[in-house]
Amino acid sequence: MSDAETERKVEAAERAALELANVDVEQRNAALGAIAEAIDDHRETVIAVNDEDVAAAEELLAKGEYTQALVDRLKVDDGKVDSIVEMVESVADMDDPLGETLAARHLDDDLDLYKVAVPIGVIGTVFESRPDALVQIASLALKSGNAVILKGGSEASESNRKLFEIIREAAQEVEAIPEGWVQLIEAREAVDTVLEMDEYIDLLMPRGSSEFVSYVQDNTQIPVLGHTEGVCHVYVDREADLDEAVDVAYDAKVQYPAVCNAVETLLVHEDVAEQFLPAVADRYAEAGVELRGDERTREILEDVDVAAATDEDWRTEYGDLILAIKVVDSLPDAIDHVNTNGSKHTESILTEDDDRARQFMTAIDAASVFHNASTRFADGYRYGLGAEVGISTGKIHARGPVGLDGLTTYKYYLEGDGHLVASYAGEDALPFTHEEFDGAW
């Protein structure tokens, strides 16, 4: 794709965004319904083209160029199509994020100020191998009245192209939806063109490695909402219910290891390590989890094949059936390890002591912190957000799973009756009342 072609698509998205912002929710929901139905109707085609992507990826896996985790994320089967359709329908069922009056204030008689939710405008996204991510992002953009530029990985090119075509054609069945609201770019070099188009794009949401997100941030003037890797931890406290802790630690790693909210490091308090570690190691062995541990972990699990963990292991997102384990002396040591090595994604403490849980949860710097729950709950759908564009590990303007609310901003509307600023200046200036009131614009 030429630079001119990329620029044309971005400019078309900006024009569409101005129209889409004023399409009522019934029409946006109708388009989402059409998209869900079309994906369901074309499931065999989607699976067939995905098979091509998977076959090519497996060849590269055999050559050592791809990981098993990437191939796993790439696959689309009947069950995955079902979940994609359900996700689109759930977005349609959610309340309209636009037009909500966030605040209303009387400035003076007949002078009222309203703060109202509106779309961001044009959102550029770059995401990894999961084809369902394309549908999630497009659906959330449509519901929130935003145009969207989609750039998926080359490993999912056939799947992404087919899903994009289905989405674009289905949405056009609803006359009010402007053409050009969704755009697909495929060439790697097109990303650099997008990064330069700050006049047209309002927000970038890259999903990928820290290195890639940093590259985007360093090479654009467009605001960036970064989704980086998930180096997630589960800490088994000395006051944990150990049977429950085995189940949670197992779920956090094994339920779906290829995603960013899977646990990568297990921390265990020294008081319960000798009892807990053999039990959880047995469960991990059943699932084929490769363990890497510190010296104390390896001493306790002397009859288990546990490789020596390196400093790099404490900072690695494996995305696979690999887990690092460390025995810690205390709760503060666990907190320090997480804050030093984590990626500010999702962390969990397993304990029956609410005070210790609160200490951990308030001291940890992460977008999501759990008590007695698997890190796998860090997900837009599970949070009730309908779906997610990504999980933001930054702090501005959205944090954690980014759903509809994270794709809106606000503007101020002022309703007056010939009011003049001169009336509120000088010796006889009128006073402002600045009274909050319940009201919608």
XYZ file of C-alpha atoms in Angstrom, residues 236 240-251 254 266 268 272-289 291 297 300-304 306 323 325:
44
model
C 0.049 -16.707 47.933
C -4.161 -18.057 52.264
C -6.629 -20.929 51.996
C -4.110 -23.233 50.343
C -6.604 -25.527 48.636
C -8.287 -22.506 47.109
C -4.900 -21.014 46.268
C -3.918 -24.114 44.261
C -7.083 -23.798 42.173
C -6.662 -20.071 41.559
C -2.954 -20.297 40.720
C -3.706 -23.152 38.323
C -6.527 -21.269 36.599
C -3.449 -22.880 32.577
C 3.920 -17.014 41.318
C 4.712 -17.696 47.785
C 3.360 -21.801 53.538
C 5.834 -22.617 50.754
C 6.685 -26.164 51.904
C 3.008 -27.077 52.080
C 1.753 -25.197 49.051
C 4.436 -25.681 46.411
C 4.320 -29.500 46.118
C 0.533 -29.412 45.786
C 0.485 -26.741 43.085
C 3.454 -28.317 41.276
C 1.479 -31.553 40.942
C -1.387 -29.669 39.304
C 0.948 -27.832 36.964
C 2.633 -31.088 36.008
C -0.715 -32.464 34.837
C -0.998 -29.558 32.408
C 2.614 -29.708 31.243
C 3.661 -26.396 32.780
C 8.564 -24.350 36.068
C 11.639 -23.068 45.371
C 11.409 -27.455 48.271
C 10.633 -29.051 44.906
C 13.815 -31.099 44.777
C 11.974 -34.048 43.244
C 10.425 -31.889 40.518
C 12.431 -26.946 38.111
C 5.843 -20.132 35.089
C 8.120 -19.135 41.084
